[in-house]
């Protein structure tokens, strides 16, 4: 999965208590001893609860109350790290935007297919799409012929898949069950492409293994 390297600005931490200057000498913010030292000198700037960490100031009955924020900062930066280093996890919660399409011809039938050719596009595929129009599908294009395996995790639309070799010949066709993340559907041989359409569309058009698909990008001509 590819990651973008655009720099992400890191927001500055909130300033420390703006009323620190008014605290009595000897008060150490962020240290429980600060309260004791301040109280010993007659300080009135702190609340009755000694602060556990430096934080922001809130008024509390005429006094300055410093709220602990160490945990807040930890939660904030943990959330920031997840978004920075694991953007794919969030991306897969929704369907990917429609991809550029091409026209494929199988016998006398035409398919309008979105083309998924990057690793991220292929990984997301038709996830989170609930319907697929008749005569439409998604073509998965790989870098080289190889054994392929597909599943239906997070894919609620019922689909059929055709595995296709580098010459454009259909190797085998499989029907797939929505949201099935247990079954792997494999190509019978080395495939360069896979074409997903509405479940049953291939059978309805009489399309079978051994038939030739025209219009595939980069396919060796037969």
PDB file of N, CA, C and O in Angstrom, residues 74-118:
ATOM      1  N   UNK A  74      -1.270  12.763  25.920  1.00  0.00           N
ATOM      2  CA  UNK A  74      -0.970  11.399  25.492  1.00  0.00           C
ATOM      3  C   UNK A  74      -2.044  10.874  24.542  1.00  0.00           C
ATOM      4  O   UNK A  74      -1.738  10.305  23.496  1.00  0.00           O
ATOM      5  N   UNK A  75      -3.315  11.092  24.901  1.00  0.00           N
ATOM      6  CA  UNK A  75      -4.422  10.635  24.053  1.00  0.00           C
ATOM      7  C   UNK A  75      -4.380  11.353  22.709  1.00  0.00           C
ATOM      8  O   UNK A  75      -4.572  10.748  21.648  1.00  0.00           O
ATOM      9  N   UNK A  76      -4.110  12.660  22.747  1.00  0.00           N
ATOM     10  CA  UNK A  76      -4.072  13.444  21.505  1.00  0.00           C
ATOM     11  C   UNK A  76      -3.002  12.912  20.561  1.00  0.00           C
ATOM     12  O   UNK A  76      -3.239  12.682  19.382  1.00  0.00           O
ATOM     13  N   UNK A  77      -1.785  12.680  21.085  1.00  0.00           N
ATOM     14  CA  UNK A  77      -0.705  12.248  20.219  1.00  0.00           C
ATOM     15  C   UNK A  77      -0.857  10.796  19.793  1.00  0.00           C
ATOM     16  O   UNK A  77      -0.402  10.408  18.715  1.00  0.00           O
ATOM     17  N   UNK A  78      -1.492   9.978  20.613  1.00  0.00           N
ATOM     18  CA  UNK A  78      -1.785   8.611  20.185  1.00  0.00           C
ATOM     19  C   UNK A  78      -2.740   8.627  19.002  1.00  0.00           C
ATOM     20  O   UNK A  78      -2.558   7.904  18.016  1.00  0.00           O
ATOM     21  N   UNK A  79      -3.778   9.471  19.084  1.00  0.00           N
ATOM     22  CA  UNK A  79      -4.725   9.601  17.976  1.00  0.00           C
ATOM     23  C   UNK A  79      -4.014  10.145  16.748  1.00  0.00           C
ATOM     24  O   UNK A  79      -4.227   9.690  15.624  1.00  0.00           O
ATOM     25  N   UNK A  80      -3.129  11.112  16.924  1.00  0.00           N
ATOM     26  CA  UNK A  80      -2.392  11.713  15.818  1.00  0.00           C
ATOM     27  C   UNK A  80      -1.514  10.670  15.131  1.00  0.00           C
ATOM     28  O   UNK A  80      -1.446  10.598  13.904  1.00  0.00           O
ATOM     29  N   UNK A  81      -0.851   9.812  15.931  1.00  0.00           N
ATOM     30  CA  UNK A  81       0.032   8.794  15.369  1.00  0.00           C
ATOM     31  C   UNK A  81      -0.740   7.780  14.554  1.00  0.00           C
ATOM     32  O   UNK A  81      -0.286   7.342  13.491  1.00  0.00           O
ATOM     33  N   UNK A  82      -1.925   7.383  15.036  1.00  0.00           N
ATOM     34  CA  UNK A  82      -2.744   6.423  14.300  1.00  0.00           C
ATOM     35  C   UNK A  82      -3.129   6.992  12.946  1.00  0.00           C
ATOM     36  O   UNK A  82      -3.073   6.316  11.915  1.00  0.00           O
ATOM     37  N   UNK A  83      -3.529   8.260  12.922  1.00  0.00           N
ATOM     38  CA  UNK A  83      -3.918   8.878  11.661  1.00  0.00           C
ATOM     39  C   UNK A  83      -2.725   9.069  10.727  1.00  0.00           C
ATOM     40  O   UNK A  83      -2.879   9.036   9.508  1.00  0.00           O
ATOM     41  N   UNK A  84      -1.526   9.255  11.287  1.00  0.00           N
ATOM     42  CA  UNK A  84      -0.356   9.497  10.466  1.00  0.00           C
ATOM     43  C   UNK A  84       0.167   8.215   9.845  1.00  0.00           C
ATOM     44  O   UNK A  84       0.502   8.181   8.664  1.00  0.00           O
ATOM     45  N   UNK A  85       0.243   7.146  10.645  1.00  0.00           N
ATOM     46  CA  UNK A  85       0.903   5.945  10.188  1.00  0.00           C
ATOM     47  C   UNK A  85      -0.051   4.864   9.685  1.00  0.00           C
ATOM     48  O   UNK A  85       0.371   3.906   9.059  1.00  0.00           O
ATOM     49  N   UNK A  86      -1.357   4.997   9.967  1.00  0.00           N
ATOM     50  CA  UNK A  86      -2.305   3.977   9.510  1.00  0.00           C
ATOM     51  C   UNK A  86      -3.481   4.609   8.780  1.00  0.00           C
ATOM     52  O   UNK A  86      -4.639   4.377   9.127  1.00  0.00           O
ATOM     53  N   UNK A  87      -3.248   5.399   7.714  1.00  0.00           N
ATOM     54  CA  UNK A  87      -4.368   6.013   7.000  1.00  0.00           C
ATOM     55  C   UNK A  87      -5.202   4.999   6.251  1.00  0.00           C
ATOM     56  O   UNK A  87      -6.398   5.204   6.027  1.00  0.00           O
ATOM     57  N   UNK A  88      -4.609   3.860   5.869  1.00  0.00           N
ATOM     58  CA  UNK A  88      -5.340   2.867   5.122  1.00  0.00           C
ATOM     59  C   UNK A  88      -6.469   2.274   5.907  1.00  0.00           C
ATOM     60  O   UNK A  88      -7.517   1.931   5.382  1.00  0.00           O
ATOM     61  N   UNK A  89      -6.287   2.111   7.223  1.00  0.00           N
ATOM     62  CA  UNK A  89      -7.340   1.545   8.061  1.00  0.00           C
ATOM     63  C   UNK A  89      -8.579   2.391   8.015  1.00  0.00           C
ATOM     64  O   UNK A  89      -9.701   1.892   7.993  1.00  0.00           O
ATOM     65  N   UNK A  90      -8.399   3.720   8.015  1.00  0.00           N
ATOM     66  CA  UNK A  90      -9.558   4.594   7.942  1.00  0.00           C
ATOM     67  C   UNK A  90     -10.132   4.604   6.538  1.00  0.00           C
ATOM     68  O   UNK A  90     -11.350   4.669   6.348  1.00  0.00           O
ATOM     69  N   UNK A  91      -9.245   4.552   5.517  1.00  0.00           N
ATOM     70  CA  UNK A  91      -9.722   4.637   4.143  1.00  0.00           C
ATOM     71  C   UNK A  91     -10.643   3.487   3.793  1.00  0.00           C
ATOM     72  O   UNK A  91     -11.570   3.634   3.004  1.00  0.00           O
ATOM     73  N   UNK A  92     -10.394   2.301   4.385  1.00  0.00           N
ATOM     74  CA  UNK A  92     -11.178   1.134   4.021  1.00  0.00           C
ATOM     75  C   UNK A  92     -12.538   1.087   4.712  1.00  0.00           C
ATOM     76  O   UNK A  92     -13.292   0.149   4.516  1.00  0.00           O
ATOM     77  N   UNK A  93     -12.872   2.067   5.495  1.00  0.00           N
ATOM     78  CA  UNK A  93     -14.191   2.104   6.109  1.00  0.00           C
ATOM     79  C   UNK A  93     -15.257   2.595   5.144  1.00  0.00           C
ATOM     80  O   UNK A  93     -16.447   2.485   5.436  1.00  0.00           O
ATOM     81  N   UNK A  94     -14.857   3.148   4.011  1.00  0.00           N
ATOM     82  CA  UNK A  94     -15.813   3.657   3.024  1.00  0.00           C
ATOM     83  C   UNK A  94     -15.410   3.159   1.644  1.00  0.00           C
ATOM     84  O   UNK A  94     -14.274   2.748   1.409  1.00  0.00           O
ATOM     85  N   UNK A  95     -16.365   3.230   0.708  1.00  0.00           N
ATOM     86  CA  UNK A  95     -16.079   2.824  -0.668  1.00  0.00           C
ATOM     87  C   UNK A  95     -15.125   3.820  -1.311  1.00  0.00           C
ATOM     88  O   UNK A  95     -15.197   5.022  -1.061  1.00  0.00           O
ATOM     89  N   UNK A  96     -14.215   3.311  -2.129  1.00  0.00           N
ATOM     90  CA  UNK A  96     -13.324   4.224  -2.816  1.00  0.00           C
ATOM     91  C   UNK A  96     -14.085   4.947  -3.928  1.00  0.00           C
ATOM     92  O   UNK A  96     -15.069   4.446  -4.460  1.00  0.00           O
ATOM     93  N   UNK A  97     -13.672   6.148  -4.295  1.00  0.00           N
ATOM     94  CA  UNK A  97     -14.361   6.899  -5.350  1.00  0.00           C
ATOM     95  C   UNK A  97     -14.341   6.114  -6.662  1.00  0.00           C
ATOM     96  O   UNK A  97     -13.454   5.279  -6.881  1.00  0.00           O
ATOM     97  N   UNK A  98     -15.301   6.372  -7.554  1.00  0.00           N
ATOM     98  CA  UNK A  98     -15.295   5.693  -8.859  1.00  0.00           C
ATOM     99  C   UNK A  98     -13.978   5.910  -9.600  1.00  0.00           C
ATOM    100  O   UNK A  98     -13.418   7.000  -9.603  1.00  0.00           O
ATOM    101  N   UNK A  99     -13.491   4.850 -10.218  1.00  0.00           N
ATOM    102  CA  UNK A  99     -12.230   4.887 -10.945  1.00  0.00           C
ATOM    103  C   UNK A  99     -12.483   5.097 -12.438  1.00  0.00           C
ATOM    104  O   UNK A  99     -13.611   4.904 -12.917  1.00  0.00           O
ATOM    105  N   UNK A 100     -11.464   5.495 -13.187  1.00  0.00           N
ATOM    106  CA  UNK A 100     -11.622   5.622 -14.654  1.00  0.00           C
ATOM    107  C   UNK A 100     -12.087   4.304 -15.262  1.00  0.00           C
ATOM    108  O   UNK A 100     -11.733   3.216 -14.778  1.00  0.00           O
ATOM    109  N   UNK A 101     -12.871   4.387 -16.310  1.00  0.00           N
ATOM    110  CA  UNK A 101     -13.475   3.188 -16.905  1.00  0.00           C
ATOM    111  C   UNK A 101     -12.969   2.938 -18.325  1.00  0.00           C
ATOM    112  O   UNK A 101     -12.478   3.841 -18.998  1.00  0.00           O
ATOM    113  N   UNK A 102     -13.093   1.681 -18.741  1.00  0.00           N
ATOM    114  CA  UNK A 102     -12.829   1.288 -20.128  1.00  0.00           C
ATOM    115  C   UNK A 102     -13.969   0.377 -20.577  1.00  0.00           C
ATOM    116  O   UNK A 102     -14.736  -0.134 -19.752  1.00  0.00           O
ATOM    117  N   UNK A 103     -14.066   0.167 -21.888  1.00  0.00           N
ATOM    118  CA  UNK A 103     -15.077  -0.724 -22.451  1.00  0.00           C
ATOM    119  C   UNK A 103     -14.418  -2.053 -22.825  1.00  0.00           C
ATOM    120  O   UNK A 103     -13.405  -2.083 -23.524  1.00  0.00           O
ATOM    121  N   UNK A 104     -14.978  -3.132 -22.325  1.00  0.00           N
ATOM    122  CA  UNK A 104     -14.511  -4.472 -22.654  1.00  0.00           C
ATOM    123  C   UNK A 104     -15.579  -5.201 -23.456  1.00  0.00           C
ATOM    124  O   UNK A 104     -16.780  -5.021 -23.212  1.00  0.00           O
ATOM    125  N   UNK A 105     -15.144  -6.027 -24.395  1.00  0.00           N
ATOM    126  CA  UNK A 105     -16.083  -6.778 -25.229  1.00  0.00           C
ATOM    127  C   UNK A 105     -15.826  -8.268 -25.070  1.00  0.00           C
ATOM    128  O   UNK A 105     -14.681  -8.734 -25.217  1.00  0.00           O
ATOM    129  N   UNK A 106     -16.877  -9.008 -24.756  1.00  0.00           N
ATOM    130  CA  UNK A 106     -16.814 -10.465 -24.642  1.00  0.00           C
ATOM    131  C   UNK A 106     -17.875 -11.020 -25.585  1.00  0.00           C
ATOM    132  O   UNK A 106     -19.078 -10.864 -25.334  1.00  0.00           O
ATOM    133  N   UNK A 107     -17.437 -11.621 -26.672  1.00  0.00           N
ATOM    134  CA  UNK A 107     -18.368 -12.056 -27.712  1.00  0.00           C
ATOM    135  C   UNK A 107     -19.133 -10.828 -28.211  1.00  0.00           C
ATOM    136  O   UNK A 107     -18.519  -9.889 -28.702  1.00  0.00           O
ATOM    137  N   UNK A 108     -20.462 -10.814 -28.048  1.00  0.00           N
ATOM    138  CA  UNK A 108     -21.250  -9.651 -28.480  1.00  0.00           C
ATOM    139  C   UNK A 108     -21.658  -8.770 -27.311  1.00  0.00           C
ATOM    140  O   UNK A 108     -22.448  -7.845 -27.485  1.00  0.00           O
ATOM    141  N   UNK A 109     -21.090  -9.013 -26.154  1.00  0.00           N
ATOM    142  CA  UNK A 109     -21.503  -8.303 -24.943  1.00  0.00           C
ATOM    143  C   UNK A 109     -20.421  -7.297 -24.522  1.00  0.00           C
ATOM    144  O   UNK A 109     -19.223  -7.540 -24.709  1.00  0.00           O
ATOM    145  N   UNK A 110     -20.883  -6.186 -23.953  1.00  0.00           N
ATOM    146  CA  UNK A 110     -19.981  -5.112 -23.551  1.00  0.00           C
ATOM    147  C   UNK A 110     -20.076  -4.890 -22.044  1.00  0.00           C
ATOM    148  O   UNK A 110     -21.169  -4.897 -21.474  1.00  0.00           O
ATOM    149  N   UNK A 111     -18.919  -4.668 -21.439  1.00  0.00           N
ATOM    150  CA  UNK A 111     -18.841  -4.358 -20.013  1.00  0.00           C
ATOM    151  C   UNK A 111     -18.128  -3.019 -19.842  1.00  0.00           C
ATOM    152  O   UNK A 111     -17.065  -2.802 -20.433  1.00  0.00           O
ATOM    153  N   UNK A 112     -18.744  -2.123 -19.057  1.00  0.00           N
ATOM    154  CA  UNK A 112     -18.079  -0.885 -18.660  1.00  0.00           C
ATOM    155  C   UNK A 112     -17.393  -1.158 -17.332  1.00  0.00           C
ATOM    156  O   UNK A 112     -18.050  -1.360 -16.313  1.00  0.00           O
ATOM    157  N   UNK A 113     -16.057  -1.161 -17.359  1.00  0.00           N
ATOM    158  CA  UNK A 113     -15.310  -1.597 -16.179  1.00  0.00           C
ATOM    159  C   UNK A 113     -14.425  -0.481 -15.632  1.00  0.00           C
ATOM    160  O   UNK A 113     -13.663   0.144 -16.389  1.00  0.00           O
ATOM    161  N   UNK A 114     -14.539  -0.236 -14.329  1.00  0.00           N
ATOM    162  CA  UNK A 114     -13.571   0.617 -13.653  1.00  0.00           C
ATOM    163  C   UNK A 114     -12.245  -0.136 -13.584  1.00  0.00           C
ATOM    164  O   UNK A 114     -12.229  -1.351 -13.400  1.00  0.00           O
ATOM    165  N   UNK A 115     -11.143   0.595 -13.700  1.00  0.00           N
ATOM    166  CA  UNK A 115      -9.824  -0.044 -13.731  1.00  0.00           C
ATOM    167  C   UNK A 115      -9.092   0.208 -12.413  1.00  0.00           C
ATOM    168  O   UNK A 115      -8.769   1.347 -12.075  1.00  0.00           O
ATOM    169  N   UNK A 116      -8.844  -0.871 -11.676  1.00  0.00           N
ATOM    170  CA  UNK A 116      -8.061  -0.816 -10.429  1.00  0.00           C
ATOM    171  C   UNK A 116      -6.683  -1.369 -10.732  1.00  0.00           C
ATOM    172  O   UNK A 116      -6.536  -2.569 -10.965  1.00  0.00           O
ATOM    173  N   UNK A 117      -5.666  -0.484 -10.725  1.00  0.00           N
ATOM    174  CA  UNK A 117      -4.340  -0.942 -11.135  1.00  0.00           C
ATOM    175  C   UNK A 117      -3.229  -0.643 -10.141  1.00  0.00           C
ATOM    176  O   UNK A 117      -2.112  -1.137 -10.295  1.00  0.00           O
ATOM    177  N   UNK A 118      -3.522   0.157  -9.098  1.00  0.00           N
ATOM    178  CA  UNK A 118      -2.523   0.356  -8.048  1.00  0.00           C
ATOM    179  C   UNK A 118      -2.817  -0.614  -6.907  1.00  0.00           C
ATOM    180  O   UNK A 118      -3.952  -1.097  -6.767  1.00  0.00           O
TER     181      UNK A 118
END
